[in-house]
JSON list of C-alpha atoms in Angstrom, two decimals:
[
{"chain": "A", "resi": 1, "resn": "MET", "atom": "CA", "xyz": [119.78, 39.10, 136.27]},
{"chain": "A", "resi": 2, "resn": "THR", "atom": "CA", "xyz": [118.67, 36.53, 138.84]},
{"chain": "A", "resi": 3, "resn": "GLN", "atom": "CA", "xyz": [119.75, 36.72, 142.45]},
{"chain": "A", "resi": 4, "resn": "GLU", "atom": "CA", "xyz": [119.41, 32.94, 142.86]},
{"chain": "A", "resi": 5, "resn": "THR", "atom": "CA", "xyz": [122.55, 30.95, 143.56]},
{"chain": "A", "resi": 6, "resn": "ALA", "atom": "CA", "xyz": [123.88, 28.51, 141.00]},
{"chain": "A", "resi": 7, "resn": "THR", "atom": "CA", "xyz": [123.06, 25.76, 143.52]},
{"chain": "A", "resi": 8, "resn": "PHE", "atom": "CA", "xyz": [119.37, 26.65, 143.63]},
{"chain": "A", "resi": 9, "resn": "ARG", "atom": "CA", "xyz": [119.17, 27.15, 139.86]},
{"chain": "A", "resi": 10, "resn": "GLY", "atom": "CA", "xyz": [120.68, 23.69, 139.45]},
{"chain": "A", "resi": 11, "resn": "TRP", "atom": "CA", "xyz": [118.05, 22.19, 141.73]},
{"chain": "A", "resi": 12, "resn": "LYS", "atom": "CA", "xyz": [115.24, 23.79, 139.75]},
{"chain": "A", "resi": 13, "resn": "LYS", "atom": "CA", "xyz": [116.61, 22.54, 136.40]},
{"chain": "A", "resi": 14, "resn": "LEU", "atom": "CA", "xyz": [116.54, 18.90, 137.48]},
{"chain": "A", "resi": 15, "resn": "PRO", "atom": "CA", "xyz": [113.35, 16.83, 137.53]},
{"chain": "A", "resi": 16, "resn": "ASP", "atom": "CA", "xyz": [111.50, 16.73, 140.86]},
{"chain": "A", "resi": 17, "resn": "ASN", "atom": "CA", "xyz": [111.84, 12.97, 141.24]},
{"chain": "A", "resi": 18, "resn": "ARG", "atom": "CA", "xyz": [114.25, 10.37, 142.63]},
{"chain": "A", "resi": 19, "resn": "ILE", "atom": "CA", "xyz": [116.62, 10.68, 139.69]},
{"chain": "A", "resi": 20, "resn": "GLY", "atom": "CA", "xyz": [116.75, 14.47, 139.86]},
{"chain": "A", "resi": 21, "resn": "HIS", "atom": "CA", "xyz": [117.21, 14.39, 143.64]},
{"chain": "A", "resi": 22, "resn": "ALA", "atom": "CA", "xyz": [119.99, 11.80, 143.34]},
{"chain": "A", "resi": 23, "resn": "LEU", "atom": "CA", "xyz": [121.81, 13.78, 140.65]},
{"chain": "A", "resi": 24, "resn": "PHE", "atom": "CA", "xyz": [121.60, 16.99, 142.67]},
{"chain": "A", "resi": 25, "resn": "SER", "atom": "CA", "xyz": [122.78, 15.24, 145.82]},
{"chain": "A", "resi": 26, "resn": "LEU", "atom": "CA", "xyz": [125.75, 13.69, 144.01]},
{"chain": "A", "resi": 27, "resn": "GLY", "atom": "CA", "xyz": [126.72, 17.12, 142.70]},
{"chain": "A", "resi": 28, "resn": "MET", "atom": "CA", "xyz": [126.40, 18.57, 146.19]},
{"chain": "A", "resi": 29, "resn": "VAL", "atom": "CA", "xyz": [128.68, 15.88, 147.64]},
{"chain": "A", "resi": 30, "resn": "ALA", "atom": "CA", "xyz": [131.19, 16.46, 144.83]},
{"chain": "A", "resi": 31, "resn": "ARG", "atom": "CA", "xyz": [131.29, 20.11, 145.86]},
{"chain": "A", "resi": 32, "resn": "VAL", "atom": "CA", "xyz": [131.30, 19.45, 149.65]},
{"chain": "A", "resi": 33, "resn": "PRO", "atom": "CA", "xyz": [132.84, 15.96, 150.05]},
{"chain": "A", "resi": 34, "resn": "TYR", "atom": "CA", "xyz": [132.45, 15.74, 153.82]},
{"chain": "A", "resi": 35, "resn": "PHE", "atom": "CA", "xyz": [128.66, 15.75, 153.40]},
{"chain": "A", "resi": 36, "resn": "GLY", "atom": "CA", "xyz": [129.05, 12.39, 151.67]},
{"chain": "A", "resi": 37, "resn": "THR", "atom": "CA", "xyz": [129.75, 10.65, 154.97]},
{"chain": "A", "resi": 38, "resn": "VAL", "atom": "CA", "xyz": [126.01, 10.58, 155.70]},
{"chain": "A", "resi": 39, "resn": "LEU", "atom": "CA", "xyz": [124.95, 9.67, 152.13]},
{"chain": "A", "resi": 40, "resn": "PRO", "atom": "CA", "xyz": [122.52, 12.61, 152.01]},
{"chain": "A", "resi": 41, "resn": "GLN", "atom": "CA", "xyz": [119.69, 12.93, 149.54]},
{"chain": "A", "resi": 42, "resn": "VAL", "atom": "CA", "xyz": [118.05, 16.34, 149.17]},
{"chain": "A", "resi": 43, "resn": "VAL", "atom": "CA", "xyz": [114.35, 15.69, 148.61]},
{"chain": "A", "resi": 44, "resn": "ARG", "atom": "CA", "xyz": [112.90, 19.20, 148.96]},
{"chain": "A", "resi": 45, "resn": "LEU", "atom": "CA", "xyz": [114.51, 22.57, 148.40]},
{"chain": "A", "resi": 46, "resn": "GLU", "atom": "CA", "xyz": [112.92, 25.98, 148.20]},
{"chain": "A", "resi": 47, "resn": "PRO", "atom": "CA", "xyz": [113.57, 29.36, 149.79]},
{"chain": "A", "resi": 48, "resn": "GLY", "atom": "CA", "xyz": [113.16, 28.93, 153.53]},
{"chain": "A", "resi": 49, "resn": "VAL", "atom": "CA", "xyz": [112.88, 25.11, 153.48]},
{"chain": "A", "resi": 50, "resn": "CYS", "atom": "CA", "xyz": [115.16, 22.14, 152.90]},
{"chain": "A", "resi": 51, "resn": "GLU", "atom": "CA", "xyz": [114.55, 18.47, 153.57]},
{"chain": "A", "resi": 52, "resn": "VAL", "atom": "CA", "xyz": [117.36, 15.91, 153.42]},
{"chain": "A", "resi": 53, "resn": "THR", "atom": "CA", "xyz": [117.30, 12.16, 154.12]},
{"chain": "A", "resi": 54, "resn": "SER", "atom": "CA", "xyz": [120.13, 9.90, 155.22]},
{"chain": "A", "resi": 55, "resn": "PRO", "atom": "CA", "xyz": [120.08, 6.11, 155.48]},
{"chain": "A", "resi": 56, "resn": "LYS", "atom": "CA", "xyz": [121.30, 4.21, 158.50]},
{"chain": "A", "resi": 57, "resn": "TRP", "atom": "CA", "xyz": [124.45, 2.43, 157.37]},
{"chain": "A", "resi": 58, "resn": "PHE", "atom": "CA", "xyz": [127.49, 1.05, 159.21]},
{"chain": "A", "resi": 59, "resn": "GLY", "atom": "CA", "xyz": [129.60, 4.13, 158.36]},
{"chain": "A", "resi": 60, "resn": "ILE", "atom": "CA", "xyz": [127.53, 6.34, 160.70]},
{"chain": "A", "resi": 61, "resn": "HIS", "atom": "CA", "xyz": [127.08, 3.87, 163.57]},
{"chain": "A", "resi": 62, "resn": "ASN", "atom": "CA", "xyz": [128.24, 4.69, 167.06]},
{"chain": "A", "resi": 63, "resn": "HIS", "atom": "CA", "xyz": [129.23, 2.12, 169.70]},
{"chain": "A", "resi": 64, "resn": "LEU", "atom": "CA", "xyz": [125.52, 1.41, 170.32]},
{"chain": "A", "resi": 65, "resn": "GLY", "atom": "CA", "xyz": [124.79, 0.69, 166.65]},
{"chain": "A", "resi": 66, "resn": "THR", "atom": "CA", "xyz": [122.63, 3.82, 166.36]},
{"chain": "A", "resi": 67, "resn": "PHE", "atom": "CA", "xyz": [123.09, 6.95, 164.22]},
{"chain": "A", "resi": 68, "resn": "HIS", "atom": "CA", "xyz": [126.18, 8.72, 165.59]},
{"chain": "A", "resi": 69, "resn": "ALA", "atom": "CA", "xyz": [125.50, 12.12, 167.17]},
{"chain": "A", "resi": 70, "resn": "ILE", "atom": "CA", "xyz": [128.12, 13.91, 165.06]},
{"chain": "A", "resi": 71, "resn": "ALA", "atom": "CA", "xyz": [126.79, 12.25, 161.89]},
{"chain": "A", "resi": 72, "resn": "ALA", "atom": "CA", "xyz": [123.40, 13.72, 162.81]},
{"chain": "A", "resi": 73, "resn": "CYS", "atom": "CA", "xyz": [125.10, 17.13, 163.18]},
{"chain": "A", "resi": 74, "resn": "ASN", "atom": "CA", "xyz": [126.57, 16.68, 159.70]},
{"chain": "A", "resi": 75, "resn": "LEU", "atom": "CA", "xyz": [123.07, 15.96, 158.36]},
{"chain": "A", "resi": 76, "resn": "ALA", "atom": "CA", "xyz": [121.78, 19.10, 160.10]},
{"chain": "A", "resi": 77, "resn": "GLU", "atom": "CA", "xyz": [124.52, 21.13, 158.45]},
{"chain": "A", "resi": 78, "resn": "VAL", "atom": "CA", "xyz": [123.62, 19.70, 155.03]},
{"chain": "A", "resi": 79, "resn": "ALA", "atom": "CA", "xyz": [120.01, 20.82, 155.51]},
{"chain": "A", "resi": 80, "resn": "MET", "atom": "CA", "xyz": [121.03, 24.27, 156.78]},
{"chain": "A", "resi": 81, "resn": "GLY", "atom": "CA", "xyz": [123.56, 24.75, 153.99]},
{"chain": "A", "resi": 82, "resn": "MET", "atom": "CA", "xyz": [121.16, 23.86, 151.21]},
{"chain": "A", "resi": 83, "resn": "LEU", "atom": "CA", "xyz": [118.42, 26.01, 152.78]},
{"chain": "A", "resi": 84, "resn": "SER", "atom": "CA", "xyz": [120.91, 28.89, 152.83]},
{"chain": "A", "resi": 85, "resn": "GLU", "atom": "CA", "xyz": [121.84, 28.29, 149.19]},
{"chain": "A", "resi": 86, "resn": "ALA", "atom": "CA", "xyz": [118.16, 28.43, 148.23]},
{"chain": "A", "resi": 87, "resn": "THR", "atom": "CA", "xyz": [117.34, 31.44, 150.43]},
{"chain": "A", "resi": 88, "resn": "VAL", "atom": "CA", "xyz": [120.29, 33.84, 150.59]},
{"chain": "A", "resi": 89, "resn": "PRO", "atom": "CA", "xyz": [120.51, 35.85, 147.34]},
{"chain": "A", "resi": 90, "resn": "THR", "atom": "CA", "xyz": [123.77, 36.27, 145.43]},
{"chain": "A", "resi": 91, "resn": "THR", "atom": "CA", "xyz": [123.96, 39.85, 146.77]},
{"chain": "A", "resi": 92, "resn": "HIS", "atom": "CA", "xyz": [124.84, 38.34, 150.16]},
{"chain": "A", "resi": 93, "resn": "ARG", "atom": "CA", "xyz": [126.96, 35.55, 151.55]},
{"chain": "A", "resi": 94, "resn": "TRP", "atom": "CA", "xyz": [126.58, 33.22, 154.49]},
{"chain": "A", "resi": 95, "resn": "ILE", "atom": "CA", "xyz": [128.77, 31.03, 156.68]},
{"chain": "A", "resi": 96, "resn": "PRO", "atom": "CA", "xyz": [127.91, 28.84, 159.68]},
{"chain": "A", "resi": 97, "resn": "LYS", "atom": "CA", "xyz": [128.97, 30.44, 162.94]},
{"chain": "A", "resi": 98, "resn": "ALA", "atom": "CA", "xyz": [127.59, 28.22, 165.72]},
{"chain": "A", "resi": 99, "resn": "MET", "atom": "CA", "xyz": [125.50, 25.13, 166.33]},
{"chain": "A", "resi": 100, "resn": "ASN", "atom": "CA", "xyz": [123.40, 24.37, 169.40]},
{"chain": "A", "resi": 101, "resn": "VAL", "atom": "CA", "xyz": [122.33, 20.72, 169.38]},
{"chain": "A", "resi": 102, "resn": "GLN", "atom": "CA", "xyz": [119.93, 18.72, 171.52]},
{"chain": "A", "resi": 103, "resn": "TYR", "atom": "CA", "xyz": [119.97, 14.93, 171.32]},
{"chain": "A", "resi": 104, "resn": "LEU", "atom": "CA", "xyz": [116.40, 14.01, 172.16]},
{"chain": "A", "resi": 105, "resn": "ALA", "atom": "CA", "xyz": [116.23, 10.25, 171.60]},
{"chain": "A", "resi": 106, "resn": "LYS", "atom": "CA", "xyz": [118.23, 7.34, 170.20]},
{"chain": "A", "resi": 107, "resn": "ALA", "atom": "CA", "xyz": [118.31, 7.44, 166.41]},
{"chain": "A", "resi": 108, "resn": "GLU", "atom": "CA", "xyz": [117.88, 3.81, 165.44]},
{"chain": "A", "resi": 109, "resn": "THR", "atom": "CA", "xyz": [116.76, 4.30, 161.81]},
{"chain": "A", "resi": 110, "resn": "GLY", "atom": "CA", "xyz": [117.64, 6.40, 158.81]},
{"chain": "A", "resi": 111, "resn": "LEU", "atom": "CA", "xyz": [116.94, 10.08, 159.39]},
{"chain": "A", "resi": 112, "resn": "ARG", "atom": "CA", "xyz": [115.13, 13.01, 157.77]},
{"chain": "A", "resi": 113, "resn": "ALA", "atom": "CA", "xyz": [116.39, 16.53, 158.50]},
{"chain": "A", "resi": 114, "resn": "VAL", "atom": "CA", "xyz": [114.07, 19.48, 157.94]},
{"chain": "A", "resi": 115, "resn": "ALA", "atom": "CA", "xyz": [115.52, 22.99, 158.03]},
{"chain": "A", "resi": 116, "resn": "LYS", "atom": "CA", "xyz": [112.82, 25.64, 157.98]},
{"chain": "A", "resi": 117, "resn": "LEU", "atom": "CA", "xyz": [112.74, 29.39, 158.54]},
{"chain": "A", "resi": 118, "resn": "ASP", "atom": "CA", "xyz": [109.53, 30.80, 160.00]},
{"chain": "A", "resi": 119, "resn": "GLU", "atom": "CA", "xyz": [110.13, 33.97, 158.01]},
{"chain": "A", "resi": 120, "resn": "ILE", "atom": "CA", "xyz": [112.54, 34.78, 155.18]},
{"chain": "A", "resi": 121, "resn": "PRO", "atom": "CA", "xyz": [114.56, 37.90, 156.03]},
{"chain": "A", "resi": 122, "resn": "ASP", "atom": "CA", "xyz": [114.43, 41.04, 153.93]},
{"chain": "A", "resi": 123, "resn": "PHE", "atom": "CA", "xyz": [117.94, 40.74, 152.54]},
{"chain": "A", "resi": 124, "resn": "ALA", "atom": "CA", "xyz": [117.79, 44.22, 151.00]},
{"chain": "A", "resi": 125, "resn": "ALA", "atom": "CA", "xyz": [117.64, 45.57, 154.57]},
{"chain": "A", "resi": 126, "resn": "ILE", "atom": "CA", "xyz": [120.75, 43.64, 155.61]},
{"chain": "A", "resi": 127, "resn": "THR", "atom": "CA", "xyz": [123.55, 46.15, 155.09]},
{"chain": "A", "resi": 128, "resn": "GLU", "atom": "CA", "xyz": [125.87, 44.84, 157.82]},
{"chain": "A", "resi": 129, "resn": "GLY", "atom": "CA", "xyz": [126.47, 41.38, 159.24]},
{"chain": "A", "resi": 130, "resn": "VAL", "atom": "CA", "xyz": [123.53, 39.69, 160.93]},
{"chain": "A", "resi": 131, "resn": "ASN", "atom": "CA", "xyz": [123.06, 36.37, 162.71]},
{"chain": "A", "resi": 132, "resn": "LEU", "atom": "CA", "xyz": [120.39, 34.20, 161.11]},
{"chain": "A", "resi": 133, "resn": "ILE", "atom": "CA", "xyz": [119.37, 31.19, 163.18]},
{"chain": "A", "resi": 134, "resn": "VAL", "atom": "CA", "xyz": [118.27, 28.21, 161.10]},
{"chain": "A", "resi": 135, "resn": "PRO", "atom": "CA", "xyz": [116.35, 25.59, 163.12]},
{"chain": "A", "resi": 136, "resn": "VAL", "atom": "CA", "xyz": [116.79, 22.01, 161.96]},
{"chain": "A", "resi": 137, "resn": "SER", "atom": "CA", "xyz": [114.61, 19.17, 163.22]},
{"chain": "A", "resi": 138, "resn": "ILE", "atom": "CA", "xyz": [115.83, 15.63, 162.59]},
{"chain": "A", "resi": 139, "resn": "TYR", "atom": "CA", "xyz": [113.27, 12.83, 162.62]},
{"chain": "A", "resi": 140, "resn": "ASP", "atom": "CA", "xyz": [113.53, 9.06, 162.63]},
{"chain": "A", "resi": 141, "resn": "ARG", "atom": "CA", "xyz": [111.49, 6.83, 160.34]},
{"chain": "A", "resi": 142, "resn": "ASP", "atom": "CA", "xyz": [108.56, 6.94, 162.81]},
{"chain": "A", "resi": 143, "resn": "GLY", "atom": "CA", "xyz": [108.42, 10.75, 162.73]},
{"chain": "A", "resi": 144, "resn": "ILE", "atom": "CA", "xyz": [109.93, 11.19, 166.19]},
{"chain": "A", "resi": 145, "resn": "GLU", "atom": "CA", "xyz": [112.27, 14.17, 166.51]},
{"chain": "A", "resi": 146, "resn": "VAL", "atom": "CA", "xyz": [115.55, 12.61, 167.69]},
{"chain": "A", "resi": 147, "resn": "VAL", "atom": "CA", "xyz": [117.85, 15.63, 167.25]},
{"chain": "A", "resi": 148, "resn": "HIS", "atom": "CA", "xyz": [117.22, 19.35, 167.14]},
{"chain": "A", "resi": 149, "resn": "ALA", "atom": "CA", "xyz": [119.85, 21.85, 166.03]},
{"chain": "A", "resi": 150, "resn": "ASP", "atom": "CA", "xyz": [119.77, 25.63, 165.90]},
{"chain": "A", "resi": 151, "resn": "ILE", "atom": "CA", "xyz": [122.51, 26.70, 163.51]},
{"chain": "A", "resi": 152, "resn": "THR", "atom": "CA", "xyz": [123.61, 30.31, 163.58]},
{"chain": "A", "resi": 153, "resn": "THR", "atom": "CA", "xyz": [124.75, 31.60, 160.20]},
{"chain": "A", "resi": 154, "resn": "TRP", "atom": "CA", "xyz": [126.51, 34.90, 159.67]},
{"chain": "A", "resi": 155, "resn": "VAL", "atom": "CA", "xyz": [124.96, 36.72, 156.70]},
{"chain": "A", "resi": 156, "resn": "THR", "atom": "CA", "xyz": [126.64, 39.76, 155.14]},
{"chain": "A", "resi": 157, "resn": "PRO", "atom": "CA", "xyz": [126.32, 41.74, 151.94]},
{"chain": "A", "resi": 158, "resn": "ARG", "atom": "CA", "xyz": [128.99, 40.90, 149.34]}
]
C-alpha cells in the first residue's frame, strides 16, 4: 500500500503539461475554494518542492494596483499546502500553524511561489507532534523575490 496522498497520486496521473497542470489546479480549487481567489496553477509538484503561478488580475489588486499582500499570502499557502500533500505520508497529518511574512518589494506582475524544503524529514521518526517550517519564496516575472513566507505546519502521526 502506498503512503502517498490521493492529491499527489492525482498529480502524477495527469500529463506533465499545461493541460494536466490546469486540470490538477481546477481540482485543487474545487477542493479548497478560497485558493481560487489567486487563480493558482501548480506547475511543479514533488516531495519537498512545489511551484505555483498566479496571474496579476484585477481581483487581487490593492489600492496601488499591485498584487495585494494578503493575496500573496494566499499564494504562499497554496504552495505550502501542495508541498505538504506531496511530502507528508498518509501515516501523518499536517495543518498550518503560523506564517511569518516579509514583503520585500512591490509585486507589479503575476507571481511564482516556490515552496522548498532543504531536507525531507524522516516521518517514521515523528511519533509526536513536530513543527515543520516550510519556506516559500515568491518571485515576480523578472525573478525578483517580492515576498518571503516561512509557514509553520504542525505534523503529527494519525
